[in-house]
Amino acid sequence: MDGPPEPISRVPRAQVRRRLLAAAARVFAEHGYAESRLDDVARAAGFTKGAVYSNFGGKQDLFAAVLGDRSVHGFASAAADLERSEAPEDAVAGIARTIARLLTEDTQRGRLGLEFAAHATRHGPTAGAMTRMRRTQRETVTALVTELTERHGVRLTASPETVALALHCLTNGLSMEHLADPEAVDALAIEDTLIATLAGFTARAEHEETP
């Protein structure tokens, strides 16, 4: 006589989310935001479309999560540069170099970000998802700037929030310029621009400390 059926193992929610994000990244990269379908994302991840809605709410939130996930990896790399640095100049150079590398190597993220922003101007729910994503990114950059000042005793000429906003806007602009003219706005140009900007936020403080 056959025994009772084996219980069906339930996939942990964190794993479901990771698989959906990975599948969505592939689908969005191939089809873009507008042409991508949640059915395709769910199928690629091995789940039903209901799993997408239960984890992300909808297409716009899933897309924002994909972009946010890529940003998290970038911020983690920048934080690692900060951990390894012994002087503020080294930290700034390392962070700038990491951002430049990410912007020039992951151009797909820049293109998808532009498409998402354009769609958000015409679609309320997408605008809300983009707003939440951008706020989270700025908060993460603010934390990174604060850690830089505390770890190396750097004095800023503006609040960490203002510096983070400037860097966030500059990074988005540099990403767009690289997409438009990758030969002129290459990794070195991006790195130099970021270093010069960060130096400007600390130059006055350094001058005040000069005897």
JSON list of C-alpha atoms in Angstrom, two decimals:
[
{"chain": "A", "resi": 1, "resn": "MET", "atom": "CA", "xyz": [0.00, 0.00, 0.00]},
{"chain": "A", "resi": 2, "resn": "ASP", "atom": "CA", "xyz": [1.31, 3.36, -0.98]},
{"chain": "A", "resi": 3, "resn": "GLY", "atom": "CA", "xyz": [2.11, 5.76, 1.82]},
{"chain": "A", "resi": 4, "resn": "PRO", "atom": "CA", "xyz": [0.88, 9.34, 2.04]},
{"chain": "A", "resi": 5, "resn": "PRO", "atom": "CA", "xyz": [2.08, 11.68, -0.72]},
{"chain": "A", "resi": 6, "resn": "GLU", "atom": "CA", "xyz": [5.28, 13.56, -0.16]},
{"chain": "A", "resi": 7, "resn": "PRO", "atom": "CA", "xyz": [4.63, 17.12, 1.01]},
{"chain": "A", "resi": 8, "resn": "ILE", "atom": "CA", "xyz": [5.23, 19.75, -1.63]},
{"chain": "A", "resi": 9, "resn": "SER", "atom": "CA", "xyz": [8.14, 21.89, -0.59]},
{"chain": "A", "resi": 10, "resn": "ARG", "atom": "CA", "xyz": [7.43, 25.60, -0.52]},
{"chain": "A", "resi": 11, "resn": "VAL", "atom": "CA", "xyz": [9.98, 27.88, -2.12]},
{"chain": "A", "resi": 12, "resn": "PRO", "atom": "CA", "xyz": [11.15, 30.49, 0.42]},
{"chain": "A", "resi": 13, "resn": "ARG", "atom": "CA", "xyz": [9.83, 33.96, -0.33]},
{"chain": "A", "resi": 14, "resn": "ALA", "atom": "CA", "xyz": [13.33, 35.43, -0.52]},
{"chain": "A", "resi": 15, "resn": "GLN", "atom": "CA", "xyz": [14.27, 32.87, -3.17]},
{"chain": "A", "resi": 16, "resn": "VAL", "atom": "CA", "xyz": [11.09, 33.56, -5.13]},
{"chain": "A", "resi": 17, "resn": "ARG", "atom": "CA", "xyz": [11.94, 37.25, -5.11]},
{"chain": "A", "resi": 18, "resn": "ARG", "atom": "CA", "xyz": [15.52, 36.64, -6.26]},
{"chain": "A", "resi": 19, "resn": "ARG", "atom": "CA", "xyz": [14.38, 34.40, -9.11]},
{"chain": "A", "resi": 20, "resn": "LEU", "atom": "CA", "xyz": [11.76, 36.90, -10.22]},
{"chain": "A", "resi": 21, "resn": "LEU", "atom": "CA", "xyz": [14.30, 39.74, -10.18]},
{"chain": "A", "resi": 22, "resn": "ALA", "atom": "CA", "xyz": [16.80, 37.72, -12.21]},
{"chain": "A", "resi": 23, "resn": "ALA", "atom": "CA", "xyz": [14.15, 36.72, -14.75]},
{"chain": "A", "resi": 24, "resn": "ALA", "atom": "CA", "xyz": [12.78, 40.26, -14.96]},
{"chain": "A", "resi": 25, "resn": "ALA", "atom": "CA", "xyz": [16.26, 41.65, -15.58]},
{"chain": "A", "resi": 26, "resn": "ARG", "atom": "CA", "xyz": [16.63, 39.33, -18.58]},
{"chain": "A", "resi": 27, "resn": "VAL", "atom": "CA", "xyz": [13.17, 40.03, -19.97]},
{"chain": "A", "resi": 28, "resn": "PHE", "atom": "CA", "xyz": [13.40, 43.81, -19.55]},
{"chain": "A", "resi": 29, "resn": "ALA", "atom": "CA", "xyz": [16.88, 43.84, -21.10]},
{"chain": "A", "resi": 30, "resn": "GLU", "atom": "CA", "xyz": [15.61, 41.94, -24.13]},
{"chain": "A", "resi": 31, "resn": "HIS", "atom": "CA", "xyz": [12.29, 43.69, -24.70]},
{"chain": "A", "resi": 32, "resn": "GLY", "atom": "CA", "xyz": [12.49, 47.01, -22.86]},
{"chain": "A", "resi": 33, "resn": "TYR", "atom": "CA", "xyz": [9.99, 48.21, -20.29]},
{"chain": "A", "resi": 34, "resn": "ALA", "atom": "CA", "xyz": [7.02, 48.94, -22.55]},
{"chain": "A", "resi": 35, "resn": "GLU", "atom": "CA", "xyz": [7.09, 45.64, -24.46]},
{"chain": "A", "resi": 36, "resn": "SER", "atom": "CA", "xyz": [7.83, 43.33, -21.54]},
{"chain": "A", "resi": 37, "resn": "ARG", "atom": "CA", "xyz": [5.00, 41.17, -20.16]},
{"chain": "A", "resi": 38, "resn": "LEU", "atom": "CA", "xyz": [4.65, 39.86, -16.63]},
{"chain": "A", "resi": 39, "resn": "ASP", "atom": "CA", "xyz": [3.60, 36.48, -18.02]},
{"chain": "A", "resi": 40, "resn": "ASP", "atom": "CA", "xyz": [7.02, 36.17, -19.65]},
{"chain": "A", "resi": 41, "resn": "VAL", "atom": "CA", "xyz": [8.79, 37.16, -16.43]},
{"chain": "A", "resi": 42, "resn": "ALA", "atom": "CA", "xyz": [6.82, 34.66, -14.37]},
{"chain": "A", "resi": 43, "resn": "ARG", "atom": "CA", "xyz": [7.39, 31.87, -16.89]},
{"chain": "A", "resi": 44, "resn": "ALA", "atom": "CA", "xyz": [11.12, 32.56, -17.06]},
{"chain": "A", "resi": 45, "resn": "ALA", "atom": "CA", "xyz": [11.32, 32.41, -13.27]},
{"chain": "A", "resi": 46, "resn": "GLY", "atom": "CA", "xyz": [9.26, 29.22, -13.06]},
{"chain": "A", "resi": 47, "resn": "PHE", "atom": "CA", "xyz": [6.25, 30.74, -11.27]},
{"chain": "A", "resi": 48, "resn": "THR", "atom": "CA", "xyz": [2.78, 32.04, -12.04]},
{"chain": "A", "resi": 49, "resn": "LYS", "atom": "CA", "xyz": [2.00, 35.70, -12.60]},
{"chain": "A", "resi": 50, "resn": "GLY", "atom": "CA", "xyz": [0.42, 35.72, -9.16]},
{"chain": "A", "resi": 51, "resn": "ALA", "atom": "CA", "xyz": [3.90, 35.37, -7.66]},
{"chain": "A", "resi": 52, "resn": "VAL", "atom": "CA", "xyz": [4.90, 38.63, -9.34]},
{"chain": "A", "resi": 53, "resn": "TYR", "atom": "CA", "xyz": [1.94, 40.51, -7.90]},
{"chain": "A", "resi": 54, "resn": "SER", "atom": "CA", "xyz": [2.36, 39.06, -4.43]},
{"chain": "A", "resi": 55, "resn": "ASN", "atom": "CA", "xyz": [6.03, 40.09, -4.31]},
{"chain": "A", "resi": 56, "resn": "PHE", "atom": "CA", "xyz": [6.11, 43.35, -6.25]},
{"chain": "A", "resi": 57, "resn": "GLY", "atom": "CA", "xyz": [2.56, 44.58, -6.79]},
{"chain": "A", "resi": 58, "resn": "GLY", "atom": "CA", "xyz": [2.88, 45.15, -10.52]},
{"chain": "A", "resi": 59, "resn": "LYS", "atom": "CA", "xyz": [5.08, 45.76, -13.52]},
{"chain": "A", "resi": 60, "resn": "GLN", "atom": "CA", "xyz": [6.24, 49.23, -12.49]},
{"chain": "A", "resi": 61, "resn": "ASP", "atom": "CA", "xyz": [7.29, 48.11, -9.01]},
{"chain": "A", "resi": 62, "resn": "LEU", "atom": "CA", "xyz": [9.07, 45.06, -10.43]},
{"chain": "A", "resi": 63, "resn": "PHE", "atom": "CA", "xyz": [10.97, 47.23, -12.90]},
{"chain": "A", "resi": 64, "resn": "ALA", "atom": "CA", "xyz": [11.93, 49.69, -10.17]},
{"chain": "A", "resi": 65, "resn": "ALA", "atom": "CA", "xyz": [13.14, 46.76, -8.07]},
{"chain": "A", "resi": 66, "resn": "VAL", "atom": "CA", "xyz": [15.33, 45.52, -10.94]},
{"chain": "A", "resi": 67, "resn": "LEU", "atom": "CA", "xyz": [16.96, 48.94, -11.32]},
{"chain": "A", "resi": 68, "resn": "GLY", "atom": "CA", "xyz": [17.24, 49.29, -7.57]},
{"chain": "A", "resi": 69, "resn": "ASP", "atom": "CA", "xyz": [18.89, 45.88, -7.31]},
{"chain": "A", "resi": 70, "resn": "ARG", "atom": "CA", "xyz": [21.57, 46.94, -9.77]},
{"chain": "A", "resi": 71, "resn": "SER", "atom": "CA", "xyz": [22.10, 50.14, -7.80]},
{"chain": "A", "resi": 72, "resn": "VAL", "atom": "CA", "xyz": [22.53, 48.16, -4.58]},
{"chain": "A", "resi": 73, "resn": "HIS", "atom": "CA", "xyz": [25.39, 46.21, -6.14]},
{"chain": "A", "resi": 74, "resn": "GLY", "atom": "CA", "xyz": [26.98, 49.45, -7.29]},
{"chain": "A", "resi": 75, "resn": "PHE", "atom": "CA", "xyz": [26.69, 51.06, -3.88]},
{"chain": "A", "resi": 76, "resn": "ALA", "atom": "CA", "xyz": [28.14, 47.93, -2.29]},
{"chain": "A", "resi": 77, "resn": "SER", "atom": "CA", "xyz": [31.19, 48.23, -4.54]},
{"chain": "A", "resi": 78, "resn": "ALA", "atom": "CA", "xyz": [31.58, 51.90, -3.63]},
{"chain": "A", "resi": 79, "resn": "ALA", "atom": "CA", "xyz": [31.26, 51.08, 0.06]},
{"chain": "A", "resi": 80, "resn": "ALA", "atom": "CA", "xyz": [33.99, 48.45, -0.33]},
{"chain": "A", "resi": 81, "resn": "ASP", "atom": "CA", "xyz": [36.27, 51.12, -1.83]},
{"chain": "A", "resi": 82, "resn": "LEU", "atom": "CA", "xyz": [35.56, 53.27, 1.18]},
{"chain": "A", "resi": 83, "resn": "GLU", "atom": "CA", "xyz": [36.39, 50.43, 3.56]},
{"chain": "A", "resi": 84, "resn": "ARG", "atom": "CA", "xyz": [39.76, 49.82, 1.89]},
{"chain": "A", "resi": 85, "resn": "SER", "atom": "CA", "xyz": [40.84, 53.46, 1.68]},
{"chain": "A", "resi": 86, "resn": "GLU", "atom": "CA", "xyz": [43.23, 54.99, 4.20]},
{"chain": "A", "resi": 87, "resn": "ALA", "atom": "CA", "xyz": [42.91, 58.63, 3.09]},
{"chain": "A", "resi": 88, "resn": "PRO", "atom": "CA", "xyz": [39.92, 60.68, 1.92]},
{"chain": "A", "resi": 89, "resn": "GLU", "atom": "CA", "xyz": [41.55, 61.27, -1.47]},
{"chain": "A", "resi": 90, "resn": "ASP", "atom": "CA", "xyz": [41.87, 57.53, -1.97]},
{"chain": "A", "resi": 91, "resn": "ALA", "atom": "CA", "xyz": [38.25, 57.01, -0.97]},
{"chain": "A", "resi": 92, "resn": "VAL", "atom": "CA", "xyz": [36.99, 59.66, -3.39]},
{"chain": "A", "resi": 93, "resn": "ALA", "atom": "CA", "xyz": [39.13, 58.30, -6.23]},
{"chain": "A", "resi": 94, "resn": "GLY", "atom": "CA", "xyz": [38.01, 54.74, -5.56]},
{"chain": "A", "resi": 95, "resn": "ILE", "atom": "CA", "xyz": [34.33, 55.64, -5.45]},
{"chain": "A", "resi": 96, "resn": "ALA", "atom": "CA", "xyz": [34.61, 57.73, -8.63]},
{"chain": "A", "resi": 97, "resn": "ARG", "atom": "CA", "xyz": [36.45, 54.92, -10.42]},
{"chain": "A", "resi": 98, "resn": "THR", "atom": "CA", "xyz": [33.80, 52.38, -9.39]},
{"chain": "A", "resi": 99, "resn": "ILE", "atom": "CA", "xyz": [30.91, 54.58, -10.52]},
{"chain": "A", "resi": 100, "resn": "ALA", "atom": "CA", "xyz": [32.64, 55.29, -13.84]},
{"chain": "A", "resi": 101, "resn": "ARG", "atom": "CA", "xyz": [33.17, 51.58, -14.44]},
{"chain": "A", "resi": 102, "resn": "LEU", "atom": "CA", "xyz": [29.55, 50.75, -13.64]},
{"chain": "A", "resi": 103, "resn": "LEU", "atom": "CA", "xyz": [28.17, 53.49, -15.89]},
{"chain": "A", "resi": 104, "resn": "THR", "atom": "CA", "xyz": [30.28, 52.45, -18.85]},
{"chain": "A", "resi": 105, "resn": "GLU", "atom": "CA", "xyz": [29.97, 48.68, -18.44]},
{"chain": "A", "resi": 106, "resn": "ASP", "atom": "CA", "xyz": [26.26, 48.49, -17.61]},
{"chain": "A", "resi": 107, "resn": "THR", "atom": "CA", "xyz": [24.81, 50.73, -20.33]},
{"chain": "A", "resi": 108, "resn": "GLN", "atom": "CA", "xyz": [21.66, 48.61, -20.42]},
{"chain": "A", "resi": 109, "resn": "ARG", "atom": "CA", "xyz": [20.70, 49.99, -17.02]},
{"chain": "A", "resi": 110, "resn": "GLY", "atom": "CA", "xyz": [21.04, 53.54, -18.32]},
{"chain": "A", "resi": 111, "resn": "ARG", "atom": "CA", "xyz": [18.83, 52.86, -21.33]},
{"chain": "A", "resi": 112, "resn": "LEU", "atom": "CA", "xyz": [16.18, 51.14, -19.24]},
{"chain": "A", "resi": 113, "resn": "GLY", "atom": "CA", "xyz": [16.29, 53.96, -16.70]},
{"chain": "A", "resi": 114, "resn": "LEU", "atom": "CA", "xyz": [15.64, 56.54, -19.40]},
{"chain": "A", "resi": 115, "resn": "GLU", "atom": "CA", "xyz": [12.73, 54.52, -20.77]},
{"chain": "A", "resi": 116, "resn": "PHE", "atom": "CA", "xyz": [11.28, 54.13, -17.29]},
{"chain": "A", "resi": 117, "resn": "ALA", "atom": "CA", "xyz": [11.59, 57.85, -16.56]},
{"chain": "A", "resi": 118, "resn": "ALA", "atom": "CA", "xyz": [9.92, 58.76, -19.85]},
{"chain": "A", "resi": 119, "resn": "HIS", "atom": "CA", "xyz": [7.05, 56.36, -19.15]},
{"chain": "A", "resi": 120, "resn": "ALA", "atom": "CA", "xyz": [6.68, 57.75, -15.62]},
{"chain": "A", "resi": 121, "resn": "THR", "atom": "CA", "xyz": [5.93, 61.24, -16.94]},
{"chain": "A", "resi": 122, "resn": "ARG", "atom": "CA", "xyz": [2.79, 59.86, -18.60]},
{"chain": "A", "resi": 123, "resn": "HIS", "atom": "CA", "xyz": [1.68, 57.20, -16.11]},
{"chain": "A", "resi": 124, "resn": "GLY", "atom": "CA", "xyz": [0.86, 57.91, -12.47]},
{"chain": "A", "resi": 125, "resn": "PRO", "atom": "CA", "xyz": [1.56, 54.48, -10.92]},
{"chain": "A", "resi": 126, "resn": "THR", "atom": "CA", "xyz": [4.91, 54.31, -12.71]},
{"chain": "A", "resi": 127, "resn": "ALA", "atom": "CA", "xyz": [5.76, 57.80, -11.46]},
{"chain": "A", "resi": 128, "resn": "GLY", "atom": "CA", "xyz": [5.08, 56.66, -7.90]},
{"chain": "A", "resi": 129, "resn": "ALA", "atom": "CA", "xyz": [7.33, 53.62, -8.29]},
{"chain": "A", "resi": 130, "resn": "MET", "atom": "CA", "xyz": [10.10, 55.76, -9.75]},
{"chain": "A", "resi": 131, "resn": "THR", "atom": "CA", "xyz": [9.79, 58.30, -6.94]},
{"chain": "A", "resi": 132, "resn": "ARG", "atom": "CA", "xyz": [10.16, 55.60, -4.31]},
{"chain": "A", "resi": 133, "resn": "MET", "atom": "CA", "xyz": [13.15, 54.10, -6.11]},
{"chain": "A", "resi": 134, "resn": "ARG", "atom": "CA", "xyz": [14.93, 57.44, -6.49]},
{"chain": "A", "resi": 135, "resn": "ARG", "atom": "CA", "xyz": [14.36, 58.37, -2.84]},
{"chain": "A", "resi": 136, "resn": "THR", "atom": "CA", "xyz": [15.85, 55.07, -1.72]},
{"chain": "A", "resi": 137, "resn": "GLN", "atom": "CA", "xyz": [18.87, 55.62, -3.96]},
{"chain": "A", "resi": 138, "resn": "ARG", "atom": "CA", "xyz": [19.43, 59.13, -2.60]},
{"chain": "A", "resi": 139, "resn": "GLU", "atom": "CA", "xyz": [19.17, 57.86, 0.96]},
{"chain": "A", "resi": 140, "resn": "THR", "atom": "CA", "xyz": [21.80, 55.22, 0.21]},
{"chain": "A", "resi": 141, "resn": "VAL", "atom": "CA", "xyz": [24.14, 57.81, -1.31]},
{"chain": "A", "resi": 142, "resn": "THR", "atom": "CA", "xyz": [23.58, 60.06, 1.71]},
{"chain": "A", "resi": 143, "resn": "ALA", "atom": "CA", "xyz": [24.63, 57.21, 4.00]},
{"chain": "A", "resi": 144, "resn": "LEU", "atom": "CA", "xyz": [27.74, 56.66, 1.88]},
{"chain": "A", "resi": 145, "resn": "VAL", "atom": "CA", "xyz": [28.67, 60.36, 2.02]},
{"chain": "A", "resi": 146, "resn": "THR", "atom": "CA", "xyz": [28.09, 60.42, 5.78]},
{"chain": "A", "resi": 147, "resn": "GLU", "atom": "CA", "xyz": [30.35, 57.40, 6.24]},
{"chain": "A", "resi": 148, "resn": "LEU", "atom": "CA", "xyz": [33.04, 59.12, 4.16]},
{"chain": "A", "resi": 149, "resn": "THR", "atom": "CA", "xyz": [32.95, 62.20, 6.39]},
{"chain": "A", "resi": 150, "resn": "GLU", "atom": "CA", "xyz": [32.96, 60.20, 9.62]},
{"chain": "A", "resi": 151, "resn": "ARG", "atom": "CA", "xyz": [35.61, 57.67, 8.62]},
{"chain": "A", "resi": 152, "resn": "HIS", "atom": "CA", "xyz": [38.10, 60.23, 7.29]},
{"chain": "A", "resi": 153, "resn": "GLY", "atom": "CA", "xyz": [37.09, 63.36, 9.20]},
{"chain": "A", "resi": 154, "resn": "VAL", "atom": "CA", "xyz": [36.14, 65.17, 6.00]},
{"chain": "A", "resi": 155, "resn": "ARG", "atom": "CA", "xyz": [34.28, 68.46, 6.44]},
{"chain": "A", "resi": 156, "resn": "LEU", "atom": "CA", "xyz": [31.71, 69.23, 3.77]},
{"chain": "A", "resi": 157, "resn": "THR", "atom": "CA", "xyz": [30.60, 72.62, 2.48]},
{"chain": "A", "resi": 158, "resn": "ALA", "atom": "CA", "xyz": [27.00, 71.36, 2.32]},
{"chain": "A", "resi": 159, "resn": "SER", "atom": "CA", "xyz": [24.86, 68.81, 4.09]},
{"chain": "A", "resi": 160, "resn": "PRO", "atom": "CA", "xyz": [25.33, 65.12, 3.23]},
{"chain": "A", "resi": 161, "resn": "GLU", "atom": "CA", "xyz": [21.82, 65.17, 1.74]},
{"chain": "A", "resi": 162, "resn": "THR", "atom": "CA", "xyz": [22.76, 68.02, -0.61]},
{"chain": "A", "resi": 163, "resn": "VAL", "atom": "CA", "xyz": [25.99, 66.33, -1.65]},
{"chain": "A", "resi": 164, "resn": "ALA", "atom": "CA", "xyz": [24.11, 63.08, -2.25]},
{"chain": "A", "resi": 165, "resn": "LEU", "atom": "CA", "xyz": [21.50, 64.85, -4.38]},
{"chain": "A", "resi": 166, "resn": "ALA", "atom": "CA", "xyz": [24.21, 66.50, -6.47]},
{"chain": "A", "resi": 167, "resn": "LEU", "atom": "CA", "xyz": [26.02, 63.20, -6.97]},
{"chain": "A", "resi": 168, "resn": "HIS", "atom": "CA", "xyz": [22.79, 61.40, -7.80]},
{"chain": "A", "resi": 169, "resn": "CYS", "atom": "CA", "xyz": [21.83, 63.97, -10.44]},
{"chain": "A", "resi": 170, "resn": "LEU", "atom": "CA", "xyz": [25.37, 64.11, -11.81]},
{"chain": "A", "resi": 171, "resn": "THR", "atom": "CA", "xyz": [25.60, 60.33, -12.10]},
{"chain": "A", "resi": 172, "resn": "ASN", "atom": "CA", "xyz": [22.29, 60.16, -13.98]},
{"chain": "A", "resi": 173, "resn": "GLY", "atom": "CA", "xyz": [23.42, 62.93, -16.31]},
{"chain": "A", "resi": 174, "resn": "LEU", "atom": "CA", "xyz": [26.80, 61.32, -16.95]},
{"chain": "A", "resi": 175, "resn": "SER", "atom": "CA", "xyz": [25.06, 58.05, -17.74]},
{"chain": "A", "resi": 176, "resn": "MET", "atom": "CA", "xyz": [22.94, 59.81, -20.37]},
{"chain": "A", "resi": 177, "resn": "GLU", "atom": "CA", "xyz": [25.93, 61.63, -21.85]},
{"chain": "A", "resi": 178, "resn": "HIS", "atom": "CA", "xyz": [27.89, 58.38, -22.08]},
{"chain": "A", "resi": 179, "resn": "LEU", "atom": "CA", "xyz": [25.02, 56.76, -23.96]},
{"chain": "A", "resi": 180, "resn": "ALA", "atom": "CA", "xyz": [24.91, 59.70, -26.37]},
{"chain": "A", "resi": 181, "resn": "ASP", "atom": "CA", "xyz": [28.69, 60.07, -26.86]},
{"chain": "A", "resi": 182, "resn": "PRO", "atom": "CA", "xyz": [30.66, 57.17, -25.37]},
{"chain": "A", "resi": 183, "resn": "GLU", "atom": "CA", "xyz": [33.88, 58.22, -27.08]},
{"chain": "A", "resi": 184, "resn": "ALA", "atom": "CA", "xyz": [34.03, 61.67, -25.48]},
{"chain": "A", "resi": 185, "resn": "VAL", "atom": "CA", "xyz": [32.32, 60.81, -22.20]},
{"chain": "A", "resi": 186, "resn": "ASP", "atom": "CA", "xyz": [34.33, 57.71, -21.38]},
{"chain": "A", "resi": 187, "resn": "ALA", "atom": "CA", "xyz": [35.20, 56.15, -18.02]},
{"chain": "A", "resi": 188, "resn": "LEU", "atom": "CA", "xyz": [38.13, 58.51, -17.46]},
{"chain": "A", "resi": 189, "resn": "ALA", "atom": "CA", "xyz": [36.05, 61.62, -18.19]},
{"chain": "A", "resi": 190, "resn": "ILE", "atom": "CA", "xyz": [33.33, 60.41, -15.82]},
{"chain": "A", "resi": 191, "resn": "GLU", "atom": "CA", "xyz": [35.87, 59.62, -13.10]},
{"chain": "A", "resi": 192, "resn": "ASP", "atom": "CA", "xyz": [37.53, 63.05, -13.41]},
{"chain": "A", "resi": 193, "resn": "THR", "atom": "CA", "xyz": [34.17, 64.83, -13.29]},
{"chain": "A", "resi": 194, "resn": "LEU", "atom": "CA", "xyz": [33.09, 63.00, -10.14]},
{"chain": "A", "resi": 195, "resn": "ILE", "atom": "CA", "xyz": [36.41, 63.65, -8.41]},
{"chain": "A", "resi": 196, "resn": "ALA", "atom": "CA", "xyz": [36.25, 67.36, -9.28]},
{"chain": "A", "resi": 197, "resn": "THR", "atom": "CA", "xyz": [32.68, 67.59, -7.98]},
{"chain": "A", "resi": 198, "resn": "LEU", "atom": "CA", "xyz": [33.49, 65.89, -4.69]},
{"chain": "A", "resi": 199, "resn": "ALA", "atom": "CA", "xyz": [36.58, 68.06, -4.30]},
{"chain": "A", "resi": 200, "resn": "GLY", "atom": "CA", "xyz": [34.38, 71.12, -4.67]},
{"chain": "A", "resi": 201, "resn": "PHE", "atom": "CA", "xyz": [32.26, 70.05, -1.74]},
{"chain": "A", "resi": 202, "resn": "THR", "atom": "CA", "xyz": [35.34, 69.75, 0.48]},
{"chain": "A", "resi": 203, "resn": "ALA", "atom": "CA", "xyz": [37.57, 72.51, -0.87]},
{"chain": "A", "resi": 204, "resn": "ARG", "atom": "CA", "xyz": [36.24, 75.30, 1.36]},
{"chain": "A", "resi": 205, "resn": "ALA", "atom": "CA", "xyz": [36.61, 73.23, 4.50]},
{"chain": "A", "resi": 206, "resn": "GLU", "atom": "CA", "xyz": [40.19, 72.35, 3.58]},
{"chain": "A", "resi": 207, "resn": "HIS", "atom": "CA", "xyz": [40.92, 76.03, 2.91]},
{"chain": "A", "resi": 208, "resn": "GLU", "atom": "CA", "xyz": [39.56, 77.04, 6.31]},
{"chain": "A", "resi": 209, "resn": "GLU", "atom": "CA", "xyz": [41.88, 74.59, 8.02]},
{"chain": "A", "resi": 210, "resn": "THR", "atom": "CA", "xyz": [44.96, 75.87, 6.21]},
{"chain": "A", "resi": 211, "resn": "PRO", "atom": "CA", "xyz": [47.05, 78.01, 8.62]}
]
